[in-house]
Structures are given as structure tokens and as C-alpha cells.
mmCIF file of C-alpha atoms in Angstrom:
data_model
loop_
_atom_site.group_PDB
_atom_site.id
_atom_site.type_symbol
_atom_site.label_atom_id
_atom_site.label_comp_id
_atom_site.label_asym_id
_atom_site.label_seq_id
_atom_site.Cartn_x
_atom_site.Cartn_y
_atom_site.Cartn_z
ATOM 1 C CA ASN A 7 -8.488 -1.760 -0.801
ATOM 2 C CA THR A 8 -8.690 -5.001 0.113
ATOM 3 C CA THR A 9 -5.955 -8.300 1.203
ATOM 4 C CA LEU A 10 -7.790 -10.793 0.554
ATOM 5 C CA ASN A 11 -5.443 -11.599 -2.204
ATOM 6 C CA LEU A 12 -2.580 -11.764 0.100
ATOM 7 C CA GLU A 13 -3.040 -15.145 2.263
ATOM 8 C CA ALA A 14 -2.757 -17.069 -1.826
ATOM 9 C CA PHE A 15 0.695 -14.747 -2.885
ATOM 10 C CA ILE A 16 2.417 -15.960 1.063
ATOM 11 C CA ASN A 17 1.609 -19.391 0.217
ATOM 12 C CA VAL A 18 2.962 -19.556 -3.080
ATOM 13 C CA ALA A 19 5.626 -17.540 -1.569
ATOM 14 C CA LYS A 20 6.457 -19.548 0.984
ATOM 15 C CA LYS A 21 6.140 -22.739 -1.337
ATOM 16 C CA LEU A 22 8.971 -20.928 -3.843
ATOM 17 C CA ASN A 23 11.096 -20.051 -0.414
ATOM 18 C CA MET A 24 9.938 -16.655 -1.538
ATOM 19 C CA ASN A 25 11.179 -13.828 0.803
ATOM 20 C CA ILE A 26 7.652 -10.912 0.592
ATOM 21 C CA ILE A 27 6.533 -8.718 2.171
ATOM 22 C CA PRO A 28 2.555 -7.587 2.468
ATOM 23 C CA GLY A 29 0.778 -4.965 1.986
ATOM 24 C CA ILE A 30 -1.745 -3.204 0.071
ATOM 25 C CA GLU A 31 -2.544 0.432 -1.714
ATOM 26 C CA ILE A 32 -5.311 2.141 0.355
ATOM 27 C CA GLU A 33 -7.368 5.544 -1.117
ATOM 28 C CA THR A 34 -8.814 7.502 1.342
ATOM 29 C CA LYS A 35 -11.347 10.060 2.289
ATOM 30 C CA GLU A 36 -9.283 12.290 0.478
ATOM 31 C CA GLU A 37 -8.825 10.086 -2.620
ATOM 32 C CA LEU A 38 -4.872 10.041 -1.615
ATOM 33 C CA HIS A 39 -3.331 6.269 -2.057
ATOM 34 C CA ILE A 40 -0.986 4.674 0.694
ATOM 35 C CA LEU A 41 1.317 1.808 1.199
ATOM 36 C CA LEU A 42 0.752 0.036 4.187
ATOM 37 C CA PHE A 43 3.260 -3.361 4.450
ATOM 38 C CA PHE A 44 2.598 -6.018 7.418
ATOM 39 C CA LYS A 45 5.290 -7.187 9.807
ATOM 40 C CA GLN A 46 3.421 -9.675 10.980
ATOM 41 C CA PHE A 47 1.701 -11.867 8.162
ATOM 42 C CA ASP A 48 -1.128 -12.893 11.434
ATOM 43 C CA ILE A 49 -2.926 -9.659 11.675
ATOM 44 C CA ILE A 50 -4.152 -9.035 7.855
ATOM 45 C CA LYS A 51 -7.638 -10.892 9.052
ATOM 46 C CA GLU A 52 -7.614 -8.540 11.387
ATOM 47 C CA PHE A 53 -6.751 -5.770 9.344
ATOM 48 C CA GLN A 54 -9.184 -6.888 6.690
ATOM 49 C CA SER A 55 -12.234 -6.643 8.905
ATOM 50 C CA PHE A 56 -11.292 -3.253 9.986
ATOM 51 C CA ILE A 57 -10.821 -1.947 5.706
ATOM 52 C CA GLU A 58 -14.387 -3.726 5.327
ATOM 53 C CA THR A 59 -16.376 -1.327 7.907
ATOM 54 C CA LYS A 60 -14.568 1.609 5.987
ATOM 55 C CA MET A 61 -15.901 0.038 2.397
ATOM 56 C CA SER A 62 -18.748 2.109 0.664
ATOM 57 C CA ASN A 63 -22.113 0.428 -0.309
ATOM 58 C CA ILE A 64 -21.426 0.882 -4.404
ATOM 59 C CA LYS A 65 -21.214 -2.211 -5.693
ATOM 60 C CA ASN A 66 -18.288 -3.237 -8.229
ATOM 61 C CA ASN A 67 -19.988 -3.406 -12.435
ATOM 62 C CA LYS A 68 -17.975 -5.089 -13.824
ATOM 63 C CA LYS A 69 -18.725 -4.452 -17.253
ATOM 64 C CA ILE A 70 -16.911 -0.938 -16.921
ATOM 65 C CA PHE A 71 -14.196 -1.399 -14.126
ATOM 66 C CA GLY A 72 -12.816 -4.576 -14.852
ATOM 67 C CA ASN A 73 -13.846 -8.443 -12.582
ATOM 68 C CA GLN A 74 -12.432 -8.182 -9.073
ATOM 69 C CA LEU A 75 -11.452 -11.649 -8.511
ATOM 70 C CA LEU A 76 -10.165 -13.600 -5.259
ATOM 71 C CA VAL A 77 -8.035 -17.100 -6.584
ATOM 72 C CA ASP A 78 -6.840 -19.072 -4.798
ATOM 73 C CA ASP A 79 -2.255 -19.939 -4.234
ATOM 74 C CA SER A 80 -3.172 -22.523 -7.781
ATOM 75 C CA ASP A 81 -4.605 -19.078 -9.086
ATOM 76 C CA ASN A 82 -8.475 -20.766 -9.404
ATOM 77 C CA VAL A 83 -11.216 -17.956 -9.019
ATOM 78 C CA ILE A 84 -12.812 -18.502 -6.133
ATOM 79 C CA SER A 85 -15.219 -15.730 -6.072
ATOM 80 C CA GLU A 86 -15.992 -12.363 -6.915
ATOM 81 C CA TYR A 87 -15.884 -9.609 -4.312
ATOM 82 C CA GLN A 88 -18.524 -7.772 -4.865
ATOM 83 C CA PRO A 89 -17.709 -3.617 -3.537
ATOM 84 C CA LEU A 90 -16.328 -1.732 -5.333
ATOM 85 C CA LEU A 91 -12.375 -1.065 -4.950
ATOM 86 C CA LEU A 92 -12.018 1.625 -7.238
ATOM 87 C CA TYR A 93 -13.791 3.889 -4.591
ATOM 88 C CA PRO A 94 -12.326 5.405 -1.556
ATOM 89 C CA LEU A 95 -12.465 4.426 1.525
ATOM 90 C CA ASP A 96 -14.590 6.607 4.160
ATOM 91 C CA ILE A 97 -11.199 7.164 6.657
ATOM 92 C CA GLU A 98 -9.012 10.292 6.901
ATOM 93 C CA LEU A 99 -5.221 10.097 6.325
ATOM 94 C CA LYS A 100 -4.675 10.671 9.688
ATOM 95 C CA GLU A 101 -7.082 7.955 10.960
ATOM 96 C CA LEU A 102 -5.636 6.049 8.495
ATOM 97 C CA TYR A 103 -1.559 6.521 10.278
ATOM 98 C CA GLU A 104 -3.547 6.298 13.554
ATOM 99 C CA VAL A 105 -4.160 3.359 12.960
ATOM 100 C CA SER A 106 -1.562 1.629 10.602
ATOM 101 C CA MET A 107 0.273 2.761 13.801
ATOM 102 C CA PHE A 108 -1.612 0.574 16.207
ATOM 103 C CA TYR A 109 -1.331 -2.392 13.617
ATOM 104 C CA ASP A 110 2.360 -1.866 13.769
ATOM 105 C CA LEU A 111 2.327 -1.398 10.099
ATOM 106 C CA LEU A 112 4.874 0.396 7.921
ATOM 107 C CA PHE A 113 3.393 3.572 6.849
ATOM 108 C CA ILE A 114 4.207 4.882 3.183
ATOM 109 C CA PRO A 115 1.872 7.867 1.341
ATOM 110 C CA ALA A 116 2.358 6.684 -2.252
ATOM 111 C CA HIS A 117 3.237 8.520 -5.568
ATOM 112 C CA ILE A 118 3.317 11.792 -3.426
ATOM 113 C CA ASP A 119 4.528 13.720 -6.159
ATOM 114 C CA ARG A 120 1.334 12.598 -8.440
ATOM 115 C CA ASP A 121 -2.373 14.471 -8.428
ATOM 116 C CA ASP A 122 -3.084 11.744 -6.696
ATOM 117 C CA GLY A 123 -0.256 11.409 -3.673
ATOM 118 C CA ILE A 124 -0.235 14.177 -0.518
ATOM 119 C CA ILE A 125 1.805 16.685 -2.171
ATOM 120 C CA GLY A 126 -0.334 16.499 -5.708
ATOM 121 C CA ARG A 127 -2.843 17.058 -3.626
ATOM 122 C CA LEU A 128 -2.648 18.937 -0.450
ATOM 123 C CA GLY A 129 0.257 20.373 -1.358
ATOM 124 C CA VAL A 130 2.185 19.446 1.383
ATOM 125 C CA LEU A 131 2.601 16.582 4.239
ATOM 126 C CA PRO A 132 0.151 17.119 6.901
ATOM 127 C CA GLU A 133 2.852 17.901 10.167
ATOM 128 C CA TYR A 134 1.531 14.667 12.211
ATOM 129 C CA LEU A 135 3.250 12.900 9.087
ATOM 130 C CA ASN A 136 6.649 14.092 10.280
ATOM 131 C CA GLU A 137 7.767 10.653 11.737
ATOM 132 C CA ILE A 138 7.513 9.334 8.138
ATOM 133 C CA THR A 139 11.176 8.826 6.424
ATOM 134 C CA ILE A 140 9.886 6.537 3.392
ATOM 135 C CA PHE A 141 7.924 7.980 0.367
ATOM 136 C CA GLU A 142 6.977 6.526 -3.117
ATOM 137 C CA ILE A 143 7.644 8.607 -5.429
ATOM 138 C CA LYS A 144 6.535 8.471 -9.562
ATOM 139 C CA ASN A 145 9.048 10.974 -10.814
ATOM 140 C CA ILE A 146 12.947 10.596 -9.873
ATOM 141 C CA GLU A 147 13.458 14.211 -10.688
ATOM 142 C CA ASN A 148 11.341 15.181 -7.312
ATOM 143 C CA GLN A 149 13.467 13.828 -5.414
ATOM 144 C CA LYS A 150 15.690 16.523 -4.506
ATOM 145 C CA LYS A 151 12.808 19.001 -4.202
ATOM 146 C CA ILE A 152 11.582 16.627 -1.022
ATOM 147 C CA THR A 153 14.748 15.711 0.625
ATOM 148 C CA LYS A 154 15.323 19.110 1.057
ATOM 149 C CA GLN A 155 12.058 19.469 2.120
ATOM 150 C CA ARG A 156 12.689 16.871 4.904
ATOM 151 C CA ASN A 157 16.404 17.943 5.595
ATOM 152 C CA ASN A 158 17.292 15.225 4.389
ATOM 153 C CA ASN A 159 15.969 12.514 6.579
ATOM 154 C CA VAL A 160 13.920 10.280 3.586
ATOM 155 C CA THR A 161 14.162 7.129 2.007
ATOM 156 C CA PHE A 162 12.460 6.735 -1.889
ATOM 157 C CA ILE A 163 11.308 3.839 -2.889
ATOM 158 C CA PHE A 164 10.387 4.208 -7.056
ATOM 159 C CA SER A 165 7.972 1.184 -8.369
ATOM 160 C CA SER A 166 5.623 1.175 -11.242
ATOM 161 C CA ASP A 167 1.996 1.251 -9.518
ATOM 162 C CA ALA A 168 1.396 -1.650 -11.587
ATOM 163 C CA HIS A 169 -2.217 -2.828 -11.347
ATOM 164 C CA LYS A 170 -1.599 -5.028 -14.374
ATOM 165 C CA LEU A 171 1.251 -7.815 -14.785
ATOM 166 C CA TYR A 172 2.304 -6.215 -17.961
ATOM 167 C CA GLN A 173 2.781 -2.765 -16.073
ATOM 168 C CA ILE A 174 5.359 -3.871 -13.590
ATOM 169 C CA ASN A 175 8.968 -2.220 -14.237
ATOM 170 C CA GLU A 176 11.960 -3.480 -14.202
ATOM 171 C CA ARG A 177 13.171 -3.588 -10.597
ATOM 172 C CA ILE A 178 15.884 -0.347 -9.754
ATOM 173 C CA ASN A 179 15.723 -0.573 -5.796
ATOM 174 C CA PHE A 180 15.902 -3.713 -3.654
ATOM 175 C CA ILE A 181 16.266 -3.824 0.412
ATOM 176 C CA ASP A 182 19.525 -5.846 2.158
ATOM 177 C CA LYS A 183 18.332 -9.212 3.386
ATOM 178 C CA THR A 184 19.376 -7.856 6.959
ATOM 179 C CA ILE A 185 17.608 -4.966 6.650
ATOM 180 C CA PHE A 186 15.016 -6.563 5.426
ATOM 181 C CA ASP A 187 14.511 -8.842 8.321
ATOM 182 C CA MET A 188 15.597 -6.338 10.554
ATOM 183 C CA ILE A 189 12.485 -3.785 9.238
ATOM 184 C CA PHE A 190 10.247 -7.018 9.756
ATOM 185 C CA ARG A 191 11.678 -8.396 12.475
ATOM 186 C CA ARG A 192 12.708 -11.425 10.947
ATOM 187 C CA VAL A 193 16.147 -11.933 12.879
#
């Protein structure tokens, strides 16, 4: 629910001459998880300002939930983020989708086949998401079922949904550089 460490990550990637896709995982009011990827780096701070209008007033209890550190590009701790990031934002799925279209973000429903994913929580994909063709799933066995529901017009990404370094899975997917550049307008 925050983009505040993206700037440091982008700076490190530039130093290492790496292509990156800066993004965020948002938890909606319905407790749905949505991945948003930025096609333009210059709107990240503006989007963060928008997110902060949707945050709860609940402060993080680091004894229970751990630290929420903000770091610089040398991994030095700058500060601790006080609002609890594990709490859903005050934004419904439909509004988040509309806002993501306004900001021209790549909108990917996360782990749609898990309990906190769209299908797991709602049972179906809402009609207003009919334009969405990229989904993140956890279980490769669900790919055929979801593809059938969407008439084969779908692309899947698989991830480890890692929140700690040791949780990151080995890469099983890649994006061809030409396609990467086209999606993120770097051609």
C-alpha cells in the first residue's frame, strides 16, 4: 500500500543498468489485492499522494507487525512509515480500477485464485473488468479454468507473492525486451 521505497529501487536499478517495472500491491476495501505497475516514473509521487488520502488512521505496531522502513538507494534507513500498511485502503475495487486507468497504470488482479483474490473472494470477475487480460495466479492448475472463462483472451503471470527476500521463487517467466519496451513505451 505504498510506493515510498520505489525511488530508491529505481535509483539502484539505474546504477546497475537494469530494466525495472516499478509497481505496488494495493489492498482494496473489499480486501482484494491488486498489482499496479507504472508505465511512467514521473507520476509515482502523485499516485502516492492519492494513496495517502485512502489510508486508515491506524498506526503500525512494530511489535506485532514489524518495521515499515523507508530506505535510500544505499539501503540506509531514512525513517519508519507510521500508518499500518497491512490495513486495506479506503477504496473500492471499481474506483481503484478507474483511478488506474486515469494514471495509465497496468492493472493486474493479484493471485485471483487465492482467498484474498477476486475469484476467491467474489466468486467471479466483475463485468467492468472485462478489458483486463493479465492476471496473477498462484496455482498453475487454475490456469485452464480461468482461461476458459475468459475465452482464451488472457495472459497469466505467476509469482511467489514474496514479502521477504527468502520468499522469492526462482524465475519461471520472462518478458521479452521488445514487448517490455512496447508496454512501457520505451520504444
